[in-house]
Coordinates of N, CA and C and ligand atoms in Angstrom, one line a residue:
M1 N 19.6 -39.4 3.2 CA 18.6 -39.3 4.4 C 18.4 -37.9 4.8
I2 N 17.2 -37.5 5.0 CA 16.9 -36.1 5.6 C 17.4 -36.1 7.0
E3 N 18.2 -35.0 7.3 CA 18.6 -34.9 8.7 C 17.6 -34.0 9.5
Q4 N 17.0 -34.6 10.5 CA 16.0 -34.0 11.3 C 16.4 -32.6 11.9
E5 N 17.7 -32.6 12.3 CA 18.2 -31.4 13.0 C 18.4 -30.2 12.1
H6 N 18.5 -30.5 10.7 CA 18.7 -29.4 9.8 C 17.5 -29.2 8.9
L7 N 16.3 -29.6 9.4 CA 15.1 -29.5 8.6 C 14.8 -28.0 8.4
P8 N 14.4 -27.6 7.2 CA 13.9 -26.2 7.0 C 12.6 -26.0 7.9
R9 N 12.6 -24.9 8.7 CA 11.4 -24.7 9.5 C 10.2 -24.2 8.6
H10 N 10.6 -23.4 7.6 CA 9.5 -22.8 6.8 C 9.9 -23.1 5.3
I11 N 8.9 -23.7 4.6 CA 9.1 -23.9 3.2 C 8.0 -23.2 2.4
A12 N 8.4 -22.4 1.4 CA 7.4 -21.7 0.6 C 7.4 -22.3 -0.8
I13 N 6.3 -22.4 -1.5 CA 6.3 -23.0 -2.8 C 5.4 -22.2 -3.8
I14 N 6.0 -21.9 -4.9 CA 5.3 -21.3 -6.1 C 4.9 -22.4 -6.9
M15 N 3.6 -22.8 -6.8 CA 3.0 -24.0 -7.4 C 2.7 -23.6 -8.9
D16 N 3.6 -23.7 -9.8 CA 3.4 -23.3 -11.1 C 3.4 -24.4 -12.1
G17 N 2.7 -24.3 -13.3 CA 2.8 -25.2 -14.3 C 1.5 -26.1 -14.6
N18 N 0.4 -25.7 -13.9 CA -0.8 -26.5 -14.0 C -1.3 -26.4 -15.5
G19 N -1.3 -25.2 -16.0 CA -1.8 -25.0 -17.4 C -1.0 -25.8 -18.4
R20 N 0.3 -25.8 -18.3 CA 1.2 -26.5 -19.2 C 1.0 -28.0 -19.1
W21 N 0.7 -28.5 -17.9 CA 0.5 -29.9 -17.6 C -0.8 -30.3 -18.4
A22 N -1.8 -29.5 -18.3 CA -3.0 -29.8 -19.0 C -2.8 -29.7 -20.5
A23 N -2.1 -28.7 -21.0 CA -1.9 -28.5 -22.4 C -1.2 -29.7 -23.0
K24 N -0.2 -30.2 -22.3 CA 0.5 -31.4 -22.8 C -0.4 -32.6 -23.1
R25 N -1.5 -32.6 -22.3 CA -2.4 -33.7 -22.5 C -3.6 -33.3 -23.3
A26 N -3.6 -32.2 -23.9 CA -4.7 -31.6 -24.7 C -6.0 -31.5 -23.9
L27 N -5.8 -31.2 -22.6 CA -7.0 -31.1 -21.7 C -7.2 -29.6 -21.4
P28 N -8.4 -29.2 -21.0 CA -8.6 -27.8 -20.5 C -7.8 -27.6 -19.2
R29 N -7.4 -26.3 -19.0 CA -6.5 -26.0 -17.9 C -7.0 -26.4 -16.5
V30 N -8.3 -26.4 -16.4 CA -8.9 -26.8 -15.1 C -8.4 -28.2 -14.6
F31 N -8.2 -29.1 -15.6 CA -7.7 -30.4 -15.2 C -6.3 -30.3 -14.5
G32 N -5.5 -29.4 -15.0 CA -4.2 -29.2 -14.4 C -4.4 -28.7 -13.0
H33 N -5.3 -27.7 -12.8 CA -5.5 -27.1 -11.5 C -6.0 -28.2 -10.5
R34 N -7.0 -29.0 -11.1 CA -7.6 -30.1 -10.2 C -6.5 -31.1 -9.7
T35 N -5.6 -31.5 -10.7 CA -4.6 -32.4 -10.3 C -3.6 -31.8 -9.3
G36 N -3.4 -30.5 -9.5 CA -2.5 -29.7 -8.6 C -3.0 -29.7 -7.2
V37 N -4.3 -29.7 -7.0 CA -4.9 -29.8 -5.6 C -4.5 -31.1 -4.9
Q38 N -4.4 -32.1 -5.7 CA -4.0 -33.4 -5.1 C -2.6 -33.3 -4.6
R39 N -1.7 -32.6 -5.3 CA -0.3 -32.5 -4.8 C -0.3 -31.6 -3.6
V40 N -1.2 -30.7 -3.4 CA -1.2 -29.9 -2.2 C -1.4 -30.8 -1.0
R41 N -2.3 -31.8 -1.2 CA -2.6 -32.7 -0.1 C -1.3 -33.5 0.2
D42 N -0.7 -34.0 -0.8 CA 0.6 -34.8 -0.6 C 1.6 -34.0 0.1
I43 N 1.8 -32.8 -0.3 CA 2.9 -32.0 0.3 C 2.6 -31.6 1.8
V44 N 1.3 -31.3 2.0 CA 0.9 -31.0 3.4 C 1.2 -32.2 4.3
E45 N 0.8 -33.4 3.8 CA 1.0 -34.7 4.5 C 2.5 -34.9 4.8
A46 N 3.3 -34.6 3.7 CA 4.8 -34.8 3.9 C 5.3 -33.9 4.9
C47 N 4.9 -32.6 5.0 CA 5.4 -31.7 6.0 C 5.0 -32.2 7.4
C48 N 3.8 -32.7 7.5 CA 3.4 -33.2 8.8 C 4.3 -34.3 9.3
D49 N 4.5 -35.3 8.3 CA 5.3 -36.4 8.7 C 6.8 -36.0 9.0
L50 N 7.3 -35.1 8.2 CA 8.7 -34.7 8.4 C 8.9 -33.8 9.6
G51 N 7.9 -33.0 9.9 CA 8.1 -32.1 11.0 C 8.4 -30.6 10.6
V52 N 8.1 -30.3 9.3 CA 8.2 -28.9 8.9 C 7.2 -28.1 9.6
E53 N 7.5 -26.9 10.1 CA 6.6 -26.2 10.9 C 5.7 -25.2 10.2
F54 N 6.2 -24.7 9.1 CA 5.4 -23.7 8.3 C 5.5 -24.0 6.8
L55 N 4.4 -24.0 6.1 CA 4.4 -24.3 4.7 C 3.5 -23.2 4.1
T56 N 4.1 -22.4 3.1 CA 3.4 -21.3 2.5 C 3.2 -21.7 1.0
L57 N 2.0 -21.8 0.6 CA 1.7 -22.2 -0.8 C 1.1 -21.0 -1.6
Y58 N 1.7 -20.6 -2.7 CA 1.2 -19.6 -3.6 C 0.1 -20.2 -4.4
A59 N -1.1 -19.9 -4.1 CA -2.3 -20.5 -4.7 C -2.9 -19.6 -5.7
F60 N -2.9 -18.3 -5.4 CA -3.6 -17.3 -6.4 C -3.0 -16.0 -6.1
S61 N -2.4 -15.4 -7.1 CA -1.7 -14.1 -6.9 C -2.6 -12.9 -7.2
A62 N -2.2 -11.8 -6.7 CA -3.0 -10.6 -6.9 C -3.1 -10.3 -8.4
E63 N -2.1 -10.8 -9.2 CA -2.1 -10.6 -10.6 C -2.9 -11.6 -11.4
N64 N -3.2 -12.7 -10.7 CA -4.0 -13.8 -11.4 C -5.4 -13.3 -11.6
W65 N -5.9 -12.2 -11.0 CA -7.2 -11.7 -11.3 C -7.3 -11.3 -12.8
Q66 N -6.2 -11.1 -13.5 CA -6.2 -10.7 -14.9 C -6.5 -11.9 -15.8
R67 N -6.6 -13.1 -15.3 CA -6.9 -14.2 -16.1 C -8.4 -14.2 -16.6
P68 N -8.7 -15.0 -17.6 CA -10.1 -15.1 -18.1 C -11.1 -15.4 -16.9
A69 N -12.3 -14.8 -16.9 CA -13.2 -15.0 -15.9 C -13.5 -16.5 -15.7
M70 N -13.5 -17.2 -16.7 CA -13.9 -18.7 -16.7 C -12.8 -19.4 -15.8
E71 N -11.5 -19.1 -16.1 CA -10.5 -19.8 -15.3 C -10.5 -19.3 -13.8
I72 N -10.8 -18.1 -13.6 CA -10.9 -17.6 -12.2 C -12.0 -18.3 -11.5
A73 N -13.2 -18.5 -12.2 CA -14.3 -19.2 -11.6 C -13.9 -20.7 -11.3
D74 N -13.2 -21.3 -12.2 CA -12.7 -22.7 -11.9 C -11.8 -22.7 -10.7
L75 N -10.9 -21.8 -10.6 CA -10.0 -21.8 -9.5 C -10.7 -21.5 -8.2
M76 N -11.7 -20.6 -8.2 CA -12.5 -20.4 -6.9 C -13.3 -21.6 -6.6
G77 N -13.8 -22.3 -7.6 CA -14.6 -23.5 -7.3 C -13.7 -24.5 -6.7
L78 N -12.5 -24.7 -7.2 CA -11.6 -25.7 -6.6 C -11.2 -25.3 -5.2
L79 N -11.0 -24.0 -5.0 CA -10.7 -23.5 -3.6 C -11.8 -23.9 -2.6
E80 N -13.0 -23.7 -3.1 CA -14.2 -23.9 -2.2 C -14.2 -25.4 -1.9
E81 N -14.0 -26.2 -3.0 CA -14.0 -27.7 -2.8 C -12.9 -28.1 -1.9
F82 N -11.8 -27.5 -2.0 CA -10.6 -27.9 -1.1 C -11.0 -27.6 0.3
I83 N -11.6 -26.4 0.6 CA -11.9 -26.1 2.0 C -13.0 -27.1 2.5
R84 N -14.0 -27.4 1.7 CA -15.0 -28.3 2.1 C -14.5 -29.7 2.4
R85 N -13.6 -30.1 1.5 CA -13.2 -31.5 1.7 C -12.0 -31.7 2.6
E86 N -11.1 -30.7 2.8 CA -9.9 -30.9 3.5 C -9.8 -30.4 4.9
V87 N -10.7 -29.4 5.2 CA -10.5 -28.8 6.5 C -10.6 -29.7 7.7
D88 N -11.6 -30.7 7.6 CA -11.7 -31.6 8.7 C -10.5 -32.4 8.9
E89 N -9.9 -32.8 7.8 CA -8.7 -33.6 7.8 C -7.5 -32.8 8.4
L90 N -7.4 -31.5 7.9 CA -6.4 -30.6 8.5 C -6.5 -30.5 10.0
H91 N -7.8 -30.3 10.4 CA -8.1 -30.2 11.8 C -7.7 -31.4 12.6
A92 N -8.1 -32.6 12.0 CA -7.7 -33.9 12.7 C -6.2 -34.1 12.8
N93 N -5.5 -33.6 11.8 CA -4.0 -33.7 11.8 C -3.3 -32.6 12.5
R94 N -4.1 -31.7 13.2 CA -3.5 -30.6 14.0 C -2.8 -29.6 13.1
V95 N -3.3 -29.3 12.0 CA -2.7 -28.3 11.1 C -3.5 -27.0 11.3
R96 N -2.8 -25.9 11.4 CA -3.4 -24.6 11.5 C -3.5 -24.0 10.1
L97 N -4.6 -23.6 9.7 CA -4.8 -23.0 8.4 C -4.8 -21.5 8.6
N98 N -4.0 -20.8 7.7 CA -3.9 -19.4 7.8 C -3.9 -18.9 6.3
V99 N -4.4 -17.7 6.1 CA -4.4 -17.1 4.8 C -3.6 -15.9 4.8
I100 N -2.7 -15.7 3.8 CA -2.0 -14.5 3.6 C -2.5 -13.9 2.2
G101 N -2.6 -12.6 2.2 CA -3.2 -11.9 1.0 C -4.4 -11.1 1.3
R102 N -5.0 -10.5 0.3 CA -6.2 -9.7 0.6 C -7.4 -10.6 0.5
L103 N -7.7 -11.2 1.7 CA -8.9 -12.1 1.8 C -10.2 -11.4 1.3
S104 N -10.3 -10.1 1.5 CA -11.5 -9.4 1.2 C -11.7 -9.3 -0.3
D105 N -10.7 -9.7 -1.1 CA -10.9 -9.7 -2.6 C -11.7 -10.9 -3.0
L106 N -11.7 -12.0 -2.2 CA -12.3 -13.3 -2.6 C -13.8 -13.2 -2.5
P107 N -14.5 -14.1 -3.2 CA -16.0 -14.1 -3.1 C -16.4 -14.3 -1.6
S108 N -17.5 -13.6 -1.2 CA -17.8 -13.6 0.2 C -18.0 -14.9 0.8
R109 N -18.6 -15.9 0.1 CA -18.9 -17.2 0.6 C -17.5 -17.9 1.0
I110 N -16.5 -17.7 0.1 CA -15.2 -18.3 0.4 C -14.6 -17.7 1.6
Q111 N -14.7 -16.3 1.7 CA -14.2 -15.6 2.9 C -14.7 -16.2 4.1
E112 N -16.0 -16.4 4.2 CA -16.7 -17.0 5.4 C -16.1 -18.4 5.7
Q113 N -16.0 -19.2 4.6 CA -15.6 -20.6 4.9 C -14.1 -20.6 5.4
L114 N -13.3 -19.7 4.8 CA -11.9 -19.6 5.2 C -11.8 -19.1 6.7
R115 N -12.7 -18.1 7.0 CA -12.6 -17.5 8.4 C -13.0 -18.6 9.4
D116 N -14.0 -19.4 9.0 CA -14.4 -20.5 9.9 C -13.3 -21.5 10.1
A117 N -12.6 -21.9 9.0 CA -11.6 -22.9 9.0 C -10.4 -22.3 9.8
I118 N -10.1 -21.0 9.7 CA -9.0 -20.4 10.4 C -9.3 -20.4 11.9
T119 N -10.6 -20.1 12.3 CA -11.0 -20.1 13.7 C -10.9 -21.5 14.3
L120 N -11.4 -22.5 13.5 CA -11.4 -23.9 13.9 C -10.1 -24.4 14.3
T121 N -9.1 -24.1 13.4 CA -7.7 -24.7 13.5 C -6.7 -23.8 14.2
R122 N -7.2 -22.7 14.8 CA -6.2 -21.6 15.3 C -5.2 -22.1 16.3
H123 N -5.6 -23.1 17.1 CA -4.7 -23.5 18.2 C -3.7 -24.6 17.8
H124 N -3.8 -25.1 16.6 CA -2.9 -26.2 16.2 C -1.5 -25.7 16.0
T125 N -0.5 -26.6 16.3 CA 0.9 -26.2 16.2 C 1.7 -27.2 15.5
R126 N 1.1 -28.3 14.9 CA 2.0 -29.3 14.2 C 2.5 -28.7 13.0
L127 N 1.7 -28.1 12.2 CA 2.1 -27.4 10.9 C 1.2 -26.2 10.8
C128 N 1.8 -25.1 10.4 CA 1.0 -23.9 10.0 C 1.0 -23.8 8.5
L129 N -0.2 -24.0 7.9 CA -0.3 -23.9 6.4 C -0.8 -22.6 6.0
N130 N 0.1 -21.8 5.4 CA -0.3 -20.4 4.9 C -0.8 -20.6 3.4
L131 N -2.0 -20.3 3.1 CA -2.4 -20.3 1.7 C -2.3 -18.8 1.3
A132 N -1.5 -18.6 0.2 CA -1.4 -17.2 -0.3 C -2.5 -17.0 -1.4
L133 N -3.5 -16.2 -1.0 CA -4.7 -16.0 -1.9 C -4.9 -14.5 -2.2
S134 N -5.0 -14.2 -3.4 CA -5.0 -12.8 -3.8 C -3.8 -12.1 -3.2
Y135 N -2.7 -12.8 -3.2 CA -1.5 -12.3 -2.6 C -0.5 -11.6 -3.6
G136 N 0.1 -10.5 -3.1 CA 1.1 -9.9 -3.9 C 2.1 -9.4 -2.9
G137 N 3.4 -9.6 -3.1 CA 4.4 -9.1 -2.2 C 4.4 -7.6 -2.1
R138 N 4.3 -6.9 -3.2 CA 4.2 -5.4 -3.1 C 3.0 -4.9 -2.4
Q139 N 1.9 -5.6 -2.7 CA 0.6 -5.2 -2.0 C 0.8 -5.4 -0.5
E140 N 1.5 -6.5 -0.1 CA 1.7 -6.8 1.3 C 2.5 -5.6 2.0
L141 N 3.5 -5.2 1.2 CA 4.3 -4.1 1.8 C 3.5 -2.8 1.8
V142 N 2.7 -2.5 0.9 CA 1.8 -1.3 0.9 C 0.9 -1.4 2.2
D143 N 0.3 -2.6 2.4 CA -0.5 -2.7 3.6 C 0.3 -2.5 4.9
A144 N 1.5 -3.0 4.9 CA 2.3 -2.8 6.1 C 2.7 -1.4 6.3
V145 N 3.0 -0.7 5.2 CA 3.4 0.8 5.3 C 2.2 1.5 5.8
R146 N 1.0 1.2 5.3 CA -0.2 1.9 5.7 C -0.5 1.7 7.2
S147 N -0.3 0.5 7.7 CA -0.6 0.3 9.1 C 0.4 0.9 10.0
I148 N 1.7 0.9 9.6 CA 2.7 1.6 10.4 C 2.4 3.1 10.4
A149 N 2.1 3.7 9.2 CA 1.8 5.1 9.1 C 0.6 5.5 10.0
R150 N -0.4 4.6 10.1 CA -1.5 4.9 11.0 C -1.0 5.1 12.4
L151 N -0.1 4.2 12.8 CA 0.4 4.2 14.2 C 1.2 5.5 14.4
V152 N 2.0 5.9 13.4 CA 2.8 7.1 13.5 C 1.9 8.3 13.6
S153 N 0.8 8.3 12.8 CA -0.1 9.5 12.9 C -0.9 9.6 14.2
Q154 N -1.1 8.4 14.8 CA -1.7 8.4 16.1 C -0.8 8.7 17.2
G155 N 0.5 8.8 16.9 CA 1.5 9.1 17.9 C 2.0 7.9 18.7
S156 N 1.6 6.7 18.2 CA 2.1 5.5 19.0 C 3.3 4.8 18.4
Q157 N 3.8 5.3 17.4 CA 5.1 4.8 16.8 C 6.0 6.0 16.4
S158 N 7.2 5.9 16.9 CA 8.1 7.0 16.5 C 8.8 6.6 15.2
P159 N 8.8 7.5 14.2 CA 9.5 7.1 12.9 C 10.9 6.6 13.1
E160 N 11.6 7.2 14.0 CA 13.1 6.9 14.2 C 13.2 5.5 14.8
L161 N 12.2 4.9 15.4 CA 12.3 3.6 16.0 C 11.8 2.5 15.0
I162 N 11.4 2.9 13.8 CA 11.0 1.8 12.9 C 12.3 1.1 12.4
D163 N 12.2 -0.2 12.6 CA 13.4 -1.0 12.2 C 12.8 -2.3 11.4
E164 N 13.7 -3.2 11.1 CA 13.3 -4.4 10.3 C 12.2 -5.1 11.0
N165 N 12.3 -5.2 12.4 CA 11.3 -6.0 13.1 C 10.0 -5.3 13.1
T166 N 10.0 -4.0 13.1 CA 8.7 -3.3 13.0 C 8.0 -3.7 11.7
I167 N 8.7 -3.7 10.6 CA 8.1 -4.0 9.3 C 7.7 -5.4 9.3
A168 N 8.5 -6.4 9.8 CA 8.1 -7.8 9.8 C 6.9 -8.0 10.6
R169 N 6.7 -7.3 11.7 CA 5.5 -7.4 12.5 C 4.2 -7.0 11.8
H170 N 4.4 -6.1 10.8 CA 3.2 -5.7 10.1 C 2.9 -6.4 8.8
L171 N 3.7 -7.4 8.5 CA 3.4 -8.2 7.3 C 2.4 -9.3 7.6
Y172 N 1.8 -9.9 6.5 CA 0.8 -10.9 6.8 C 1.4 -12.1 7.5
T173 N 2.7 -12.3 7.4 CA 3.4 -13.4 8.1 C 3.9 -13.1 9.5
A174 N 3.4 -12.0 10.1 CA 3.9 -11.6 11.4 C 4.0 -12.7 12.4
G175 N 5.1 -12.8 13.0 CA 5.3 -13.8 14.0 C 5.9 -15.1 13.5
Q176 N 6.0 -15.2 12.2 CA 6.5 -16.5 11.6 C 8.0 -16.3 11.2
P177 N 8.7 -17.4 11.2 CA 10.1 -17.3 10.7 C 10.1 -17.1 9.1
D178 N 11.1 -16.5 8.6 CA 11.2 -16.4 7.1 C 11.4 -17.7 6.5
P179 N 10.9 -17.9 5.2 CA 11.1 -19.2 4.6 C 12.6 -19.5 4.5
D180 N 13.0 -20.8 4.8 CA 14.4 -21.2 4.7 C 14.6 -21.7 3.2
L181 N 13.5 -22.2 2.7 CA 13.6 -22.8 1.3 C 12.4 -22.4 0.5
L182 N 12.7 -21.9 -0.7 CA 11.7 -21.5 -1.7 C 11.8 -22.4 -2.9
I183 N 10.7 -23.1 -3.1 CA 10.6 -24.0 -4.3 C 9.7 -23.4 -5.4
R184 N 10.2 -23.4 -6.6 CA 9.3 -23.0 -7.7 C 9.3 -24.2 -8.7
T185 N 8.1 -24.7 -9.1 CA 8.0 -25.7 -10.1 C 7.8 -25.1 -11.5
S186 N 8.0 -25.9 -12.5 CA 7.8 -25.5 -13.9 C 8.9 -24.6 -14.5
G187 N 9.9 -24.4 -13.8 CA 11.2 -23.8 -14.4 C 11.3 -22.3 -14.6
E188 N 10.3 -21.5 -14.3 CA 10.4 -20.1 -14.5 C 11.4 -19.5 -13.5
L189 N 12.3 -18.7 -14.0 CA 13.3 -18.1 -13.1 C 12.9 -16.7 -12.6
R190 N 11.8 -16.7 -11.9 CA 11.3 -15.4 -11.4 C 10.5 -15.6 -10.1
L191 N 10.3 -14.5 -9.4 CA 9.6 -14.6 -8.1 C 8.1 -14.3 -8.2
S192 N 7.7 -13.6 -9.3 CA 6.2 -13.4 -9.5 C 5.6 -12.7 -8.3
N193 N 6.3 -11.8 -7.7 CA 5.7 -11.0 -6.6 C 5.4 -11.8 -5.3
F194 N 6.2 -12.8 -5.1 CA 5.9 -13.7 -3.9 C 6.9 -13.3 -2.8
L195 N 6.3 -13.1 -1.6 CA 7.1 -12.9 -0.4 C 8.4 -12.1 -0.5
L196 N 8.3 -10.9 -1.2 CA 9.5 -10.2 -1.5 C 10.3 -9.9 -0.3
W197 N 9.7 -9.5 0.8 CA 10.5 -9.2 2.0 C 11.1 -10.4 2.7
Q198 N 10.3 -11.5 2.8 CA 10.6 -12.6 3.6 C 11.7 -13.5 3.0
I199 N 11.9 -13.5 1.7 CA 12.8 -14.5 1.1 C 14.2 -13.9 0.8
S200 N 14.5 -12.8 1.5 CA 15.8 -12.2 1.2 C 17.0 -13.2 1.4
Y201 N 16.9 -14.1 2.3 CA 17.9 -15.1 2.5 C 17.5 -16.6 2.3
S202 N 16.4 -16.8 1.6 CA 15.9 -18.1 1.4 C 16.8 -18.8 0.4
E203 N 16.9 -20.1 0.6 CA 17.6 -20.9 -0.5 C 16.6 -21.3 -1.6
L204 N 17.0 -21.2 -2.8 CA 16.0 -21.4 -3.9 C 16.2 -22.8 -4.5
Y205 N 15.1 -23.4 -4.9 CA 15.1 -24.7 -5.6 C 14.1 -24.5 -6.7
V206 N 14.6 -24.5 -7.9 CA 13.7 -24.4 -9.1 C 13.8 -25.7 -9.9
T207 N 12.7 -26.3 -10.2 CA 12.7 -27.5 -10.9 C 11.8 -27.4 -12.2
P208 N 12.2 -28.1 -13.3 CA 11.3 -28.1 -14.5 C 10.0 -28.9 -14.3
T209 N 10.0 -29.7 -13.2 CA 8.8 -30.5 -13.0 C 7.5 -29.6 -12.9
L210 N 6.5 -29.9 -13.6 CA 5.2 -29.1 -13.5 C 4.5 -29.5 -12.2
W211 N 3.8 -28.5 -11.6 CA 3.3 -28.7 -10.2 C 2.4 -30.0 -10.1
P212 N 1.6 -30.3 -11.1 CA 0.8 -31.6 -10.9 C 1.6 -32.8 -10.9
D213 N 2.9 -32.8 -11.3 CA 3.8 -33.9 -11.3 C 4.7 -33.9 -10.1
F214 N 4.6 -32.8 -9.2 CA 5.6 -32.7 -8.1 C 5.1 -33.5 -6.9
G215 N 5.8 -34.6 -6.8 CA 5.3 -35.5 -5.7 C 6.2 -35.4 -4.5
R216 N 5.9 -36.3 -3.5 CA 6.7 -36.3 -2.3 C 8.2 -36.6 -2.5
A217 N 8.5 -37.5 -3.4 CA 9.9 -37.9 -3.7 C 10.7 -36.7 -4.0
E218 N 10.2 -35.9 -5.0 CA 11.0 -34.7 -5.4 C 11.0 -33.6 -4.2
F219 N 9.9 -33.6 -3.5 CA 9.9 -32.6 -2.3 C 11.0 -33.0 -1.4
E220 N 11.2 -34.3 -1.1 CA 12.2 -34.7 -0.2 C 13.6 -34.5 -0.8
Q221 N 13.7 -34.6 -2.2 CA 14.9 -34.3 -2.9 C 15.3 -32.8 -2.7
A222 N 14.3 -31.9 -2.7 CA 14.5 -30.5 -2.6 C 15.0 -30.2 -1.1
I223 N 14.5 -30.9 -0.2 CA 15.0 -30.7 1.2 C 16.4 -31.2 1.4
L224 N 16.7 -32.4 0.7 CA 18.1 -32.9 0.8 C 19.0 -31.9 0.1
E225 N 18.6 -31.3 -1.0 CA 19.5 -30.4 -1.6 C 19.7 -29.1 -0.7
Y226 N 18.6 -28.7 -0.1 CA 18.7 -27.6 0.9 C 19.7 -27.9 2.0
Q227 N 19.7 -29.2 2.4 CA 20.6 -29.6 3.5 C 22.1 -29.6 3.1
R228 N 22.3 -29.6 1.8 CA 23.7 -29.6 1.3 C 24.2 -28.2 1.1
R229 N 23.3 -27.2 1.2 CA 23.7 -25.8 1.0 C 24.5 -25.2 2.2
D230 N 25.4 -24.3 1.9 CA 26.0 -23.6 3.0 C 25.4 -22.2 3.1
R231 N 24.6 -22.0 4.1 CA 23.9 -20.7 4.2 C 24.8 -19.7 5.0
R232 N 25.3 -18.8 4.2 CA 26.4 -17.9 4.8 C 25.8 -16.6 5.4
F233 N 24.7 -16.2 4.9 CA 24.1 -14.9 5.3 C 25.1 -13.8 5.3
G234 N 26.0 -13.8 4.3 CA 27.0 -12.7 4.1 C 28.3 -12.9 4.8
R235 N 28.3 -14.0 5.6 CA 29.6 -14.2 6.3 C 30.6 -15.0 5.4
S236 N 31.8 -15.2 5.9 CA 32.7 -16.0 5.0 C 32.3 -17.4 5.1
Q237 N 33.0 -18.2 4.2 CA 32.6 -19.6 4.2 C 32.8 -20.3 5.5
S238 N 31.8 -21.1 5.9 CA 31.8 -21.7 7.2 C 32.9 -22.8 7.3
P239 N 33.6 -23.0 8.4 CA 34.7 -23.9 8.5 C 34.3 -25.3 8.3
A240 N 33.0 -25.7 8.4 CA 32.5 -27.0 8.2 C 32.7 -27.5 6.8
V241 N 32.8 -26.5 5.9 CA 32.9 -26.8 4.4 C 34.4 -26.8 4.1
P242 N 34.9 -28.0 3.6 CA 36.4 -28.0 3.4 C 36.8 -27.0 2.4
S243 N 37.8 -26.2 2.7 CA 38.4 -25.2 1.8 C 39.6 -25.7 1.2
A244 N 40.2 -25.0 0.3 CA 41.5 -25.4 -0.4 C 42.6 -25.6 0.7
P245 N 43.4 -26.7 0.6 CA 44.4 -26.9 1.6 C 45.5 -25.8 1.5
P246 N 46.1 -25.5 2.6 CA 47.1 -24.4 2.6 C 48.3 -24.9 1.7
P247 N 49.1 -23.9 1.2 CA 50.1 -24.3 0.2 C 51.1 -25.3 0.6
D248 N 51.4 -25.4 2.0 CA 52.4 -26.3 2.4 C 51.8 -27.6 2.9
A249 N 50.6 -28.0 2.5 CA 50.0 -29.1 3.0 C 50.4 -30.4 2.3
S250 N 51.3 -30.4 1.4 CA 51.6 -31.6 0.6 C 52.5 -32.5 1.5
Ligands
LIG1 C1 -0.2 -22.3 -11.5 O1 -0.3 -22.8 -12.7 C2 -1.6 -22.0 -10.8 C3 -2.0 -20.6 -10.7 C4 -1.2 -19.6 -11.1 C5 -3.3 -20.3 -10.2 P1 -0.6 -21.9 -14.0 O2 -2.0 -21.8 -14.2 O3 0.2 -20.7 -13.9 O4 0.1 -22.9 -15.1 P2 1.0 -22.4 -16.3 O5 2.1 -21.6 -15.8 O6 0.1 -21.7 -17.3 O7 1.5 -23.7 -16.9
LIG2 C1 2.7 -17.5 -9.9 O1 2.4 -18.1 -11.0 C2 1.4 -17.5 -9.0 C3 1.0 -18.8 -8.5 C4 1.6 -19.9 -8.6 C5 -0.3 -18.7 -7.8 P1 2.0 -17.4 -12.4 O2 1.9 -18.4 -13.4 O3 0.9 -16.5 -12.1 O4 3.3 -16.5 -12.6 P2 3.9 -15.8 -14.0 O5 2.7 -15.1 -14.6 O6 4.4 -16.9 -14.8 O7 5.0 -14.9 -13.5
LIG3 MG1 2.0 -20.1 -14.4

């Protein structure tokens, strides 16, 4: 049973494996992406039901622009369809939509639709859904450094007073807690430039399941596994976890 009091506040997901899912069925990749969108709906719904406060989904990376133009067009088409079909439902369910990444890289029509959806849902507090679009962790750090440097050059930020909080405040995720749990589907053991700063102490859950097959049951399994972890943050083992008995305990 999921314990409500130890729920991860923020879950981030690298939704990978759509292409392999389609290839296994001898279908074009877009079918995998299309089925993947349905899983987005399921996982958002699960977060609302469970009470997860922040969900960050890696939907399109800065590096994904290197894919064939046809696949990019398919992905942008699906994104537009998602916004058109789902925003009313997100609004009705009190979900706040937010985008992290370089929004200005996206086709202008999609930028407008996203801005409208962000404005429409901006006061909701049940779940904050961050869609990572044209997102790269290094690019995010570059953007943060640029904005801090601007403040320094204007004289409104002293270099000596820059600390971790200053940097966090200039990231796309400013004001949000760091992810407690990072899930990656389809088994790759890498971060692919996702949330490099924010996941320094996230618990990792990597599953061979391909994203279009990742349902609510496995999502809940991932949360259960997270709840069994001992998050030490560099401290010694917490006393709640039984340690070896002392030598005279027999
Ligand atoms: C994830 O699935 C979706 C995006 C990166 C947009 P992939 O398209 O990367 O699927 P695989 O990794 O090739 O199976
Ligand atoms: C990461 O998946 C990006 C998204 C899920 C959007 P990729 O499929 O692009 O990552 P690599 O290329 O396998 O590292
Ligand atoms: Mg992939």
